[in-house]
Coordinates of C-alpha atoms in Angstrom, one line a residue:
Chain A
X28 CA 0.0 0.0 0.0
X29 CA 1.5 3.3 -1.0
X30 CA 2.2 6.1 1.5
X31 CA -0.2 8.9 1.3
X32 CA 1.6 11.9 -0.1
X33 CA 1.6 15.2 1.7
X34 CA 0.6 17.6 -1.2
X35 CA 2.8 20.3 0.3
X36 CA 5.9 18.4 -0.7
X37 CA 5.4 18.3 -4.4
X38 CA 4.2 21.9 -4.2
X39 CA 7.3 22.9 -2.2
X40 CA 9.5 21.2 -4.7
X41 CA 7.9 22.9 -7.6
X42 CA 8.1 26.3 -5.9
X43 CA 11.8 25.7 -5.1
X44 CA 12.5 24.7 -8.7
X45 CA 10.8 27.8 -10.0
X46 CA 12.7 29.9 -7.5
X47 CA 16.0 28.3 -8.5
X48 CA 15.4 29.3 -12.1
X49 CA 14.9 32.8 -11.0
X50 CA 18.0 32.8 -8.8
X51 CA 20.1 31.5 -11.7
X52 CA 20.4 35.1 -12.9
X53 CA 21.6 36.3 -9.6
X54 CA 25.3 37.4 -9.6
X55 CA 27.2 35.8 -6.8
X56 CA 30.4 37.2 -8.3
X57 CA 29.1 40.6 -7.5
X58 CA 28.3 39.6 -4.0
X59 CA 31.9 38.4 -3.6
X60 CA 33.3 41.6 -5.0
X61 CA 31.2 43.7 -2.7
X62 CA 32.3 41.7 0.3
X63 CA 36.0 41.9 -0.6
X64 CA 35.8 45.6 -1.4
X65 CA 34.6 46.6 2.0
X66 CA 36.8 49.0 3.9
X67 CA 38.4 47.8 7.1
X68 CA 36.2 48.3 10.1
X69 CA 37.2 51.2 12.2
X70 CA 38.5 49.9 15.5
X71 CA 35.7 50.0 18.0
X72 CA 37.5 52.3 20.4
X73 CA 38.0 54.8 17.7
X74 CA 34.3 54.5 16.7
X75 CA 33.2 55.1 20.2
X76 CA 35.5 58.2 20.5
X77 CA 34.1 59.6 17.2
X78 CA 30.6 59.0 18.3
X79 CA 31.1 60.6 21.7
X80 CA 32.6 63.7 20.0
X81 CA 29.7 63.9 17.6
X82 CA 27.2 63.7 20.4
X83 CA 29.1 66.4 22.4
X84 CA 29.0 68.7 19.3
X85 CA 25.3 68.1 18.8
X86 CA 24.6 68.8 22.5
X87 CA 26.5 72.1 22.2
X88 CA 24.5 73.1 19.2
X89 CA 21.3 72.3 20.9
X90 CA 22.2 74.1 24.1
X91 CA 23.9 77.2 22.7
X92 CA 22.6 77.7 19.2
X93 CA 19.0 76.9 19.5
X94 CA 17.4 79.0 22.2
X95 CA 13.6 78.8 22.0
X96 CA 12.1 82.2 22.3
X97 CA 9.7 82.6 25.3
X98 CA 6.0 82.2 24.7
X99 CA 4.1 85.2 23.5
X100 CA 2.1 87.3 26.0
X101 CA -0.8 89.5 25.2
X102 CA -2.8 92.4 26.5
X103 CA -6.6 92.7 26.0
X104 CA -7.4 96.4 25.7
X105 CA -5.3 97.5 28.6
X106 CA -5.5 94.3 30.8
X107 CA -3.1 91.4 30.8
X108 CA -4.5 88.5 28.8
X109 CA -4.9 84.9 30.0
X110 CA -4.8 81.8 27.9
X111 CA -8.2 80.2 27.5
X112 CA -10.1 83.1 28.8
X113 CA -12.9 84.3 26.5
X114 CA -12.8 87.8 25.3
X115 CA -16.2 89.4 24.4
X116 CA -16.1 93.0 23.5
X117 CA -19.1 95.1 24.2
X118 CA -21.6 95.5 21.4
X119 CA -20.4 99.0 20.4
X120 CA -16.6 98.7 20.9
X121 CA -13.7 97.0 19.1
X122 CA -11.1 95.4 21.3
X123 CA -7.5 95.3 20.4
X124 CA -5.5 92.3 21.6
X125 CA -1.8 93.2 21.4
X126 CA 0.8 90.5 21.5
X127 CA 4.4 90.7 22.7
X128 CA 5.8 90.0 19.2
X129 CA 4.1 93.1 17.9
X130 CA 1.1 91.4 16.4
X131 CA -2.4 92.7 16.9
X132 CA -5.8 91.0 16.7
X133 CA -8.7 93.4 16.9
X134 CA -12.0 91.9 17.8
X135 CA -15.1 93.5 16.2
X136 CA -18.0 94.4 18.4
X137 CA -20.2 91.5 19.6
X138 CA -17.5 89.0 18.8
X139 CA -16.2 86.3 21.1
X140 CA -12.8 84.8 20.9
X141 CA -10.0 83.4 23.1
X142 CA -6.3 82.8 22.8
X143 CA -6.1 79.0 23.2
X144 CA -2.3 78.7 23.3
X145 CA 0.9 80.6 22.6
X146 CA 4.5 79.7 22.2
X147 CA 7.6 81.5 20.9
X148 CA 6.5 81.4 17.3
X149 CA 2.8 82.5 17.5
X150 CA -0.5 81.8 19.0
X151 CA -3.7 79.8 18.4
X152 CA -6.8 82.0 18.5
X153 CA -10.3 80.6 18.5
X154 CA -12.9 82.8 17.0
X155 CA -16.3 81.6 18.3
X156 CA -18.4 84.2 16.6
X157 CA -18.0 87.6 15.1
X158 CA -15.1 89.1 13.3
X159 CA -11.5 90.1 13.8
X160 CA -8.8 92.0 12.0
X161 CA -5.3 90.6 12.3
X162 CA -1.9 92.1 11.7
X163 CA 0.6 89.3 12.3
X164 CA 4.2 90.3 12.3
X165 CA 6.2 88.1 10.0
X166 CA 9.4 86.5 11.2
X167 CA 11.3 83.5 9.9
X168 CA 9.6 81.1 12.4
X169 CA 6.2 82.9 12.7
X170 CA 3.4 80.4 12.9
X171 CA -0.1 81.5 13.9
X172 CA -3.4 79.8 13.6
X173 CA -7.0 81.1 13.8
X174 CA -9.6 78.3 14.4
X175 CA -13.1 79.0 13.2
X176 CA -15.6 76.2 13.5
X177 CA -14.2 73.2 11.6
X178 CA -11.7 75.4 9.8
X179 CA -8.3 76.7 10.5
X180 CA -6.6 79.7 9.0
X181 CA -2.8 79.3 9.1
X182 CA -0.8 82.4 9.1
X183 CA 2.9 83.3 8.8
X184 CA 2.8 87.1 8.5
X185 CA -0.3 88.7 7.2
X186 CA -3.0 91.3 7.4
X187 CA -6.4 89.9 7.0
X188 CA -10.1 90.2 8.0
X189 CA -11.9 87.1 9.2
X190 CA -15.5 86.5 10.3
X191 CA -17.4 83.5 11.4
X192 CA -21.2 83.1 11.8
X193 CA -21.7 79.9 13.8
X194 CA -25.5 79.9 13.2
X195 CA -25.1 79.9 9.4
X196 CA -21.7 78.2 9.7
X197 CA -20.3 80.7 7.4
X198 CA -16.7 81.9 7.2
X199 CA -15.4 84.9 5.3
X200 CA -11.7 85.7 4.9
X201 CA -10.2 88.6 3.1
X202 CA -6.4 89.0 2.9
X203 CA -5.1 92.5 2.7
X204 CA -1.4 91.5 2.6
X205 CA 0.6 88.3 2.8
X206 CA -0.8 84.9 2.5
X207 CA -2.9 82.4 4.5
X208 CA -3.8 78.8 4.1
X209 CA -7.3 77.5 5.1
X210 CA -7.7 73.9 6.1
X211 CA -10.9 72.1 7.0
X212 CA -13.4 69.4 6.0
X213 CA -13.2 68.3 2.4
X214 CA -9.9 70.0 1.7
X215 CA -7.6 69.1 4.5
X216 CA -4.7 69.8 2.1
X217 CA -5.5 73.4 2.4
X218 CA -6.6 76.3 0.3
X219 CA -4.2 79.2 -0.2
X220 CA -5.7 82.7 0.0
X221 CA -3.3 85.5 -0.8
X222 CA -3.0 89.3 -1.0
X223 CA -6.2 90.8 -2.3
X224 CA -8.2 87.6 -2.3
X225 CA -11.3 86.6 -0.4
X226 CA -12.8 83.3 0.5
X227 CA -16.3 82.5 1.7
X228 CA -17.3 79.1 3.0
X229 CA -20.3 77.5 4.4
X230 CA -20.6 74.1 5.9
X231 CA -24.3 74.0 5.8
X232 CA -25.9 71.5 3.4
X233 CA -27.8 73.3 0.7
X234 CA -31.1 71.9 2.0
X235 CA -30.2 72.8 5.6
X236 CA -29.1 76.3 4.5
X237 CA -32.5 76.8 2.8
X238 CA -34.3 76.2 6.1
X239 CA -32.6 79.1 7.8
X240 CA -32.7 82.6 6.5
X241 CA -30.2 82.8 3.7
X242 CA -28.0 85.8 3.6
X243 CA -28.7 88.3 0.8
X244 CA -26.6 87.3 -2.1
X245 CA -24.8 90.6 -2.1
X246 CA -23.5 90.0 1.4
X247 CA -21.4 87.1 0.3
X248 CA -18.9 87.3 -2.4
X249 CA -16.0 85.2 -3.6
X250 CA -13.3 86.9 -5.4
X251 CA -10.9 84.6 -7.0
X252 CA -7.4 85.4 -8.0
X253 CA -6.3 83.9 -11.2
X254 CA -4.0 81.5 -9.5
X255 CA -6.4 80.5 -6.7
X256 CA -9.2 78.1 -7.7
X257 CA -12.5 78.5 -5.9
X258 CA -13.5 75.7 -3.6
X259 CA -15.7 73.0 -4.9
X260 CA -18.0 70.7 -2.9
X261 CA -16.5 67.3 -2.2
X262 CA -19.1 65.2 -0.5
X263 CA -17.8 62.2 1.3
X264 CA -19.7 59.0 0.5
X265 CA -19.2 57.6 4.0
X266 CA -18.7 60.5 6.3
X267 CA -17.8 59.5 9.8
X268 CA -20.0 60.5 12.7
X269 CA -17.7 63.1 13.9
X270 CA -16.7 64.6 10.6
X271 CA -18.1 67.9 9.6
X272 CA -20.5 68.3 6.7
X273 CA -18.7 69.1 3.5
X274 CA -17.9 72.6 2.6
X275 CA -19.6 74.4 -0.2
X276 CA -18.3 77.5 -1.9
X277 CA -20.8 80.3 -1.8
X278 CA -20.5 82.7 -4.5
X279 CA -22.5 85.2 -6.4
X280 CA -19.6 86.4 -8.6
X281 CA -21.3 87.4 -11.8
X282 CA -19.8 85.2 -14.5
X283 CA -17.9 86.8 -17.3
X284 CA -19.2 86.5 -20.8
X285 CA -17.2 83.2 -21.2
X286 CA -16.8 81.7 -17.7
X287 CA -13.7 79.7 -17.2
X288 CA -13.8 76.1 -16.1
X289 CA -12.7 77.3 -12.6
X290 CA -15.6 79.8 -12.4
X291 CA -18.1 77.1 -13.5
X292 CA -16.7 74.7 -11.0
X293 CA -16.8 77.4 -8.3
X294 CA -20.5 77.8 -9.1
X295 CA -21.2 74.1 -8.7
X296 CA -21.6 73.5 -12.5
X297 CA -19.3 70.6 -12.7
X298 CA -20.4 69.1 -15.9
X299 CA -20.2 72.4 -17.6
X300 CA -16.8 73.1 -16.0
X301 CA -15.5 69.7 -17.2
X302 CA -16.8 70.4 -20.7
X303 CA -15.1 73.8 -20.7
X304 CA -11.9 72.1 -19.5
X305 CA -12.2 69.6 -22.3
X306 CA -12.5 72.4 -24.9
X307 CA -9.5 74.2 -23.3
X308 CA -7.5 71.0 -23.8
X309 CA -7.8 68.7 -20.8
X310 CA -4.6 66.9 -21.3
X311 CA -2.7 70.1 -21.6
X312 CA -4.3 71.4 -18.4
X313 CA -3.2 68.3 -16.6
X314 CA 0.4 68.9 -17.7
X315 CA 0.5 72.6 -17.0
X316 CA -1.7 73.4 -14.0
X317 CA -0.3 74.0 -10.5
X318 CA -1.3 71.6 -7.7
X319 CA -4.1 73.8 -6.3
X320 CA -5.8 73.9 -9.7
X321 CA -5.1 70.3 -10.4
X322 CA -6.9 69.3 -7.2
X323 CA -9.8 71.5 -8.3
X324 CA -9.8 70.0 -11.8
X325 CA -9.7 66.4 -10.3
X326 CA -12.6 67.2 -8.0
X327 CA -14.5 68.8 -10.8
X328 CA -14.2 65.7 -13.0
X329 CA -15.2 63.4 -10.1
X330 CA -18.2 65.4 -9.2
X331 CA -19.1 65.6 -12.9
X332 CA -19.2 61.8 -12.9
X333 CA -16.2 61.3 -15.1
X334 CA -14.1 58.9 -13.1
X335 CA -11.7 58.3 -15.9
X336 CA -10.7 62.0 -16.1
X337 CA -10.7 62.3 -12.4
X338 CA -8.3 59.3 -12.1
X339 CA -6.1 60.8 -14.7
X340 CA -5.7 64.0 -12.8
X341 CA -5.3 62.4 -9.3
X342 CA -2.6 60.1 -10.8
X343 CA -0.9 63.1 -12.3
X344 CA -0.9 64.9 -9.0
X345 CA 0.9 61.9 -7.5
X346 CA 3.4 61.8 -10.3
X347 CA 4.1 65.5 -10.4
X348 CA 4.1 66.1 -6.7
X349 CA 5.4 62.9 -5.1
X350 CA 5.6 62.8 -1.4
X351 CA 3.3 65.9 -1.0
X352 CA 0.2 66.0 1.1
X353 CA -1.8 66.6 -2.1
X354 CA -0.4 63.4 -3.5
X355 CA -1.4 61.5 -0.4
X356 CA -4.9 63.0 -0.6
X357 CA -5.1 62.0 -4.2
X358 CA -4.3 58.4 -3.1
X359 CA -7.1 58.6 -0.6
X360 CA -9.6 59.9 -3.1
X361 CA -8.6 57.2 -5.6
X362 CA -9.3 54.7 -2.9
X363 CA -12.7 56.2 -2.3
X364 CA -13.5 56.1 -6.0
X365 CA -12.4 52.5 -6.3
X366 CA -14.5 51.5 -3.4
X367 CA -17.6 53.6 -3.8
X368 CA -18.0 53.8 -7.5
X369 CA -16.2 50.9 -9.0
X370 CA -16.5 48.2 -6.3
X371 CA -12.8 47.5 -6.9
X372 CA -12.0 46.6 -3.3
X373 CA -8.5 45.3 -3.8
X374 CA -7.5 48.5 -5.6
X375 CA -9.2 50.6 -3.0
X376 CA -7.2 48.8 -0.3
X377 CA -4.0 49.5 -2.1
X378 CA -4.8 53.2 -2.2
X379 CA -5.8 53.5 1.4
X380 CA -2.6 51.7 2.3
X381 CA -0.7 54.2 0.2
X382 CA -2.3 57.1 2.0
X383 CA -1.4 55.6 5.3
X384 CA 2.2 55.1 4.2
X385 CA 2.6 58.6 3.1
X386 CA 0.6 60.4 5.8
X387 CA 0.5 58.1 8.8
X388 CA -0.6 61.0 11.0
X389 CA -2.5 62.8 8.3
X390 CA -6.0 64.3 8.8
X391 CA -7.6 61.3 7.0
X392 CA -5.4 58.6 8.6
X393 CA -8.3 57.3 10.8
X394 CA -10.7 57.2 7.9
X395 CA -8.2 55.6 5.6
X396 CA -7.5 52.9 8.2
X397 CA -11.2 52.3 8.7
X398 CA -11.9 52.1 5.0
X399 CA -9.0 49.8 4.6
X400 CA -10.7 47.3 6.9
X401 CA -13.8 47.5 4.8
X402 CA -12.0 47.2 1.5
X403 CA -10.1 44.1 2.7
X404 CA -13.2 42.5 4.0
X405 CA -15.2 43.2 0.9
X406 CA -12.3 42.1 -1.3
X407 CA -12.3 38.6 0.2
X408 CA -9.3 39.0 2.4
X409 CA -10.7 38.2 5.9
X410 CA -7.2 37.7 7.4
X411 CA -6.0 41.0 6.1
X412 CA -9.2 42.7 7.3
X413 CA -8.6 41.2 10.8
X414 CA -5.0 42.5 10.9
X415 CA -6.1 45.9 9.7
X416 CA -8.8 45.8 12.4
X417 CA -6.2 45.1 15.0
X418 CA -4.0 48.0 13.8
X419 CA -7.1 50.3 13.8
X420 CA -8.0 49.5 17.3
X421 CA -4.5 50.0 18.5
X422 CA -4.6 53.6 17.3
X423 CA -8.4 54.5 17.4
X424 CA -10.1 52.3 20.0
X425 CA -13.1 54.6 20.0
X426 CA -13.1 55.5 16.3
X427 CA -16.0 55.1 14.0
X428 CA -14.8 51.7 12.7
X429 CA -14.0 50.4 16.2
X430 CA -17.1 48.3 16.5
X431 CA -16.6 46.9 13.0
X432 CA -13.0 46.1 13.9
X433 CA -13.9 44.3 17.1
X434 CA -16.6 42.2 15.4
X435 CA -14.1 41.2 12.7
X436 CA -11.6 40.2 15.3
X437 CA -14.1 38.3 17.3
X438 CA -15.6 36.4 14.4
X439 CA -14.2 32.9 13.6
Chain B
X16 CA 51.7 25.3 0.7
X17 CA 49.6 28.2 -0.5
X18 CA 50.8 31.7 0.1
X19 CA 48.0 34.0 1.3
X20 CA 47.4 36.9 -1.0
X21 CA 48.5 40.3 0.4
X22 CA 46.9 42.5 -2.2
X23 CA 45.3 45.7 -0.8
X24 CA 41.5 45.7 -0.6
X25 CA 39.9 47.0 -3.7
X26 CA 42.6 45.6 -5.9
X27 CA 41.5 42.0 -5.6
X28 CA 39.3 42.2 -8.6
X29 CA 42.4 42.5 -10.8
X30 CA 44.2 39.7 -9.1
X31 CA 43.6 36.0 -9.6
X32 CA 42.9 34.5 -6.2
X33 CA 44.3 31.1 -5.5
X34 CA 41.7 28.6 -4.4
X35 CA 41.6 28.3 -0.6
X36 CA 43.1 25.0 0.0
X37 CA 41.7 24.2 3.5
X38 CA 38.5 22.7 4.8
X39 CA 35.9 24.6 6.7
X40 CA 38.0 24.5 9.9
X41 CA 40.8 26.3 8.1
X42 CA 38.4 28.6 6.4
X43 CA 37.0 29.7 9.7
X44 CA 40.5 30.2 11.0
X45 CA 41.3 32.3 7.9
X46 CA 38.1 34.4 8.5
X47 CA 39.2 35.0 12.1
X48 CA 42.4 36.6 10.8
X49 CA 40.7 38.6 8.1
X50 CA 42.1 36.6 5.3
X51 CA 40.7 37.8 1.9
X52 CA 41.3 34.4 0.5
X53 CA 39.1 32.9 3.2
X54 CA 36.4 35.5 2.6
X55 CA 36.6 34.6 -1.1
X56 CA 36.3 31.0 -0.3
X57 CA 33.3 31.6 2.0
X58 CA 31.5 33.2 -1.0
X59 CA 32.5 30.4 -3.3
X60 CA 31.3 27.7 -1.0
X61 CA 28.3 29.1 0.7
X62 CA 26.9 32.2 -0.9
X63 CA 24.6 30.2 -3.1
X64 CA 23.3 28.3 -0.1
X65 CA 22.7 31.6 1.9
X66 CA 20.9 33.1 -1.1
X67 CA 18.6 30.0 -1.4
X68 CA 17.8 30.1 2.3
X69 CA 17.0 33.8 2.1
X70 CA 14.9 33.4 -1.1
X71 CA 13.0 30.4 0.4
X72 CA 12.0 32.4 3.4
X73 CA 11.4 35.8 1.9
X74 CA 10.1 34.9 -1.6
X75 CA 10.4 37.7 -4.1
X76 CA 12.3 40.5 -2.4
X77 CA 13.9 43.4 -4.2
X78 CA 16.7 43.5 -1.6
X79 CA 18.0 40.0 -1.8
X80 CA 21.4 41.2 -2.8
X81 CA 21.6 43.4 0.3
X82 CA 20.4 40.6 2.5
X83 CA 23.0 38.3 1.1
X84 CA 25.7 40.8 1.7
X85 CA 24.4 41.2 5.2
X86 CA 24.6 37.4 5.7
X87 CA 28.2 37.1 4.4
X88 CA 29.4 40.1 6.4
X89 CA 27.9 38.7 9.6
X90 CA 29.4 35.3 9.0
X91 CA 32.8 37.0 8.5
X92 CA 32.5 39.1 11.6
X93 CA 31.1 36.3 13.8
X94 CA 33.8 33.8 12.8
X95 CA 35.2 34.0 16.3
X96 CA 31.8 32.8 17.7
X97 CA 31.5 29.8 15.4
X98 CA 31.4 26.9 17.9
X99 CA 31.9 24.1 15.4
X100 CA 34.0 25.3 12.4
X101 CA 33.5 22.0 10.7
X102 CA 29.8 22.8 10.5
X103 CA 30.2 26.2 8.9
X104 CA 27.3 25.6 6.5
X105 CA 25.0 25.3 9.4
X106 CA 26.3 28.6 10.8
X107 CA 25.6 30.2 7.5
X108 CA 22.1 28.9 7.7
X109 CA 21.6 30.3 11.1
X110 CA 22.8 33.7 10.1
X111 CA 20.7 33.7 6.9
X112 CA 17.6 32.7 8.9
X113 CA 18.2 35.6 11.3
X114 CA 18.7 38.1 8.5
X115 CA 15.5 36.8 6.8
X116 CA 13.6 37.0 10.1
X117 CA 14.6 40.6 10.6
X118 CA 13.6 41.4 7.1
X119 CA 10.2 39.8 7.5
X120 CA 9.5 41.7 10.7
X121 CA 10.4 45.0 9.0
X122 CA 8.2 44.0 6.1
X123 CA 5.3 43.2 8.5
X124 CA 5.7 46.7 10.0
X125 CA 5.7 48.2 6.5
X126 CA 2.9 46.0 5.4
X127 CA 0.3 48.7 5.9
X128 CA 2.6 51.1 4.3
X129 CA 3.3 49.3 1.1
X130 CA 4.2 51.7 -1.7
X131 CA 4.0 49.1 -4.4
X132 CA 1.7 50.5 -7.0
X133 CA -1.4 48.4 -7.4
X134 CA -0.8 47.6 -11.0
X135 CA 2.9 46.9 -10.6
X136 CA 2.9 43.5 -9.0
X137 CA 6.4 42.1 -8.9
X138 CA 7.7 40.8 -12.1
X139 CA 9.1 37.3 -11.8
X140 CA 12.0 36.5 -14.0
X141 CA 12.7 33.0 -15.2
X142 CA 11.6 32.6 -18.8
X143 CA 11.7 28.9 -18.6
X144 CA 9.1 28.8 -15.9
X145 CA 5.6 28.0 -17.0
X146 CA 2.7 30.2 -16.2
X147 CA 1.4 27.5 -13.8
X148 CA 4.8 27.5 -11.9
X149 CA 4.8 31.2 -11.6
X150 CA 1.2 31.3 -10.3
X151 CA 1.9 28.6 -7.8
X152 CA 5.0 30.5 -6.6
X153 CA 3.1 33.7 -6.2
X154 CA 0.1 32.2 -4.5
X155 CA 2.4 30.2 -2.1
X156 CA 4.1 33.3 -0.9
X157 CA 0.9 35.3 -0.7
X158 CA -0.4 32.6 1.7
X159 CA 2.9 32.4 3.5
X160 CA 2.7 36.1 4.3
X161 CA -0.3 35.3 6.5
X162 CA 1.6 33.0 8.7
X163 CA 3.6 34.1 11.8
X164 CA 7.2 34.8 11.1
X165 CA 8.6 31.8 13.0
X166 CA 6.0 29.4 11.6
X167 CA 6.7 30.7 8.1
X168 CA 10.4 30.2 8.4
X169 CA 10.0 26.7 9.7
X170 CA 7.5 25.9 6.9
X171 CA 9.7 27.2 4.1
X172 CA 12.8 25.5 5.3
X173 CA 11.0 22.2 5.6
X174 CA 8.8 22.2 2.5
X175 CA 10.5 24.4 0.0
X176 CA 14.2 24.1 0.9
X177 CA 13.6 20.5 1.8
X178 CA 15.6 20.5 5.1
X179 CA 15.3 17.7 7.5
X180 CA 13.6 18.5 10.8
X181 CA 16.9 18.5 12.7
X182 CA 18.4 20.9 10.1
X183 CA 15.4 23.2 10.5
X184 CA 15.7 23.1 14.3
X185 CA 19.4 23.9 14.1
X186 CA 19.0 26.8 11.6
X187 CA 16.3 28.3 13.7
X188 CA 18.2 27.6 17.0
X189 CA 15.2 26.0 18.7
X190 CA 14.4 22.5 19.9
X191 CA 13.2 19.8 17.7
X192 CA 9.9 19.7 19.6
X193 CA 9.4 23.4 19.0
X194 CA 10.3 23.0 15.3
X195 CA 7.7 20.2 14.9
X196 CA 5.0 22.3 16.6
X197 CA 5.7 25.3 14.3
X198 CA 5.7 23.2 11.2
X199 CA 2.5 21.4 12.2
X200 CA 0.8 24.7 12.9
X201 CA 2.0 26.3 9.7
X202 CA 1.2 23.2 7.7
X203 CA -2.4 23.1 8.9
X204 CA -2.9 26.8 8.4
X205 CA -1.3 26.9 5.0
X206 CA -3.2 23.8 3.8
X207 CA -6.6 25.2 4.9
X208 CA -5.9 28.4 3.0
X209 CA -4.5 26.6 0.0
X210 CA -7.6 24.4 -0.3
X211 CA -9.6 27.6 -0.8
X212 CA -7.1 29.2 -3.2
X213 CA -8.1 29.2 -6.8
X214 CA -4.5 28.3 -7.9
X215 CA -3.3 26.1 -5.1
X216 CA -6.5 24.1 -4.5
X217 CA -5.5 21.7 -7.3
X218 CA -2.3 21.0 -5.5
X219 CA -4.1 20.1 -2.3
X220 CA -6.3 17.5 -3.9
X221 CA -3.7 14.8 -3.6
X222 CA -2.9 12.8 -0.5
X223 CA -5.6 11.0 1.6
X224 CA -4.5 12.5 4.9
X225 CA -5.3 16.1 3.7
X226 CA -7.7 15.6 0.9
X227 CA -10.6 14.5 3.2
X228 CA -10.7 17.8 5.2

């Protein structure tokens, strides 16, 4: 009677034979040359001495060359300011808040704000409601931030006006001088707003906005610099419970006789915008536009329903700006498109992993990690999904996908 | 009696090296003195074996040449620690397994961070391999990636490299009992995955002991 054969043995032999054919092209002679060409090892005592000297030098640099400036202090009107304390000017009076670096933030009447934190390079100011005018002194290391609702205005040396209406969830920013960068839901990569430009945003859904008194159209304007694309809506298919509603650009800018694709996109007319971009020469645009416009073009194509064109632009962003935050966001969006619109779960998993590789602490890391679990599960990789679930729980034990992750791990 | 070469490092490529005349005991002694001839002989005798062990454990890896260099260098530098110079091949196996284990653990950490483009799966060389062979190889390593590192190492050394259990135990520096447990566990897990695999299922149909599951 013959011995039953372990099928792994012939499989293993076949795998080994295939591998050996691959390894036949490997140059062992090169390996020998590399080994024999190595420089003699520095004697360990000498290495230890060199390392100690290097550490001493580094310590000297850290102690003597890099003196962190003291945290900023500030005065509210004529009183010393305190971190975290709300400042609420009376209805009829503006209130200047003067900082020790020479910067000034003037709160408009009936506003409410606080200085949340301050260090040697700047401060974080939270504007709860109302408006402020800021004159931030620029230095090499200046770094200020104004938080309004779900948005943040990042400042390095600028004069600007900022207002926030929490009831209508409406932000308005006008930059008189310098440049700012606004980050927030739907565009965590940021939107630059520079000298002379304005930006208006609302996080209210159009249907929700219609329920509350809408501002008169003339009260809200968006002025767009040629190099700054207007914001476009970027609804998330699976928004998490804690994520803010997507931002929509609010504009009543009267279109010129022949609106540009940017203007059409800014007005929410994505199909028209895409058509205009096609007639302008879509491929040429993809080659020539800067990253901000590329992101807008990609979003426009996606919202117009043209996944092919959208993919083309996102891939171009990744190729032209490798390693950038925009490239990582493009990867995330490619993942979403693959998952939501194509049902290509393995492809989606690849892109979510790519995002996590490039932005492990990025704004969308939690969402990417959660969606990775879903993509692996739906793609028929339960083991991979369980491992992804374990990694998710290690970082976000209370996150939106935590329950899903736990049920995956617990299932047989 | 052979005269050791005294050429400066870097010039050896232009000098014909005389074959190292001694056995592995002499070779280890030569390594301990930094003899270039001994290092050359080490490469001639055992670099192919080290490369195979690395490839069996790691599968397709774009850094095999660096891993091999790592193994050879570690063997040279650890010559003084070789307990049984006559069993140098076994020592090379141990070092190769350690290097591969470290590479696998780094790979596991990076697993969520893979930068390999989706549509650029690794190209496998070997024009004489059939499509079936290539698929079997790919799928095997895809499943192996789901095993624990130690189980995977034991499995690949046993079933792909074809080592005896005692050789596997020696290379992994664990007891024979531990080796058997790891192999059994890996075998069961791999077989259950392979039976569901579209490519490997056909391989698993043979053998009464496993086919009935």
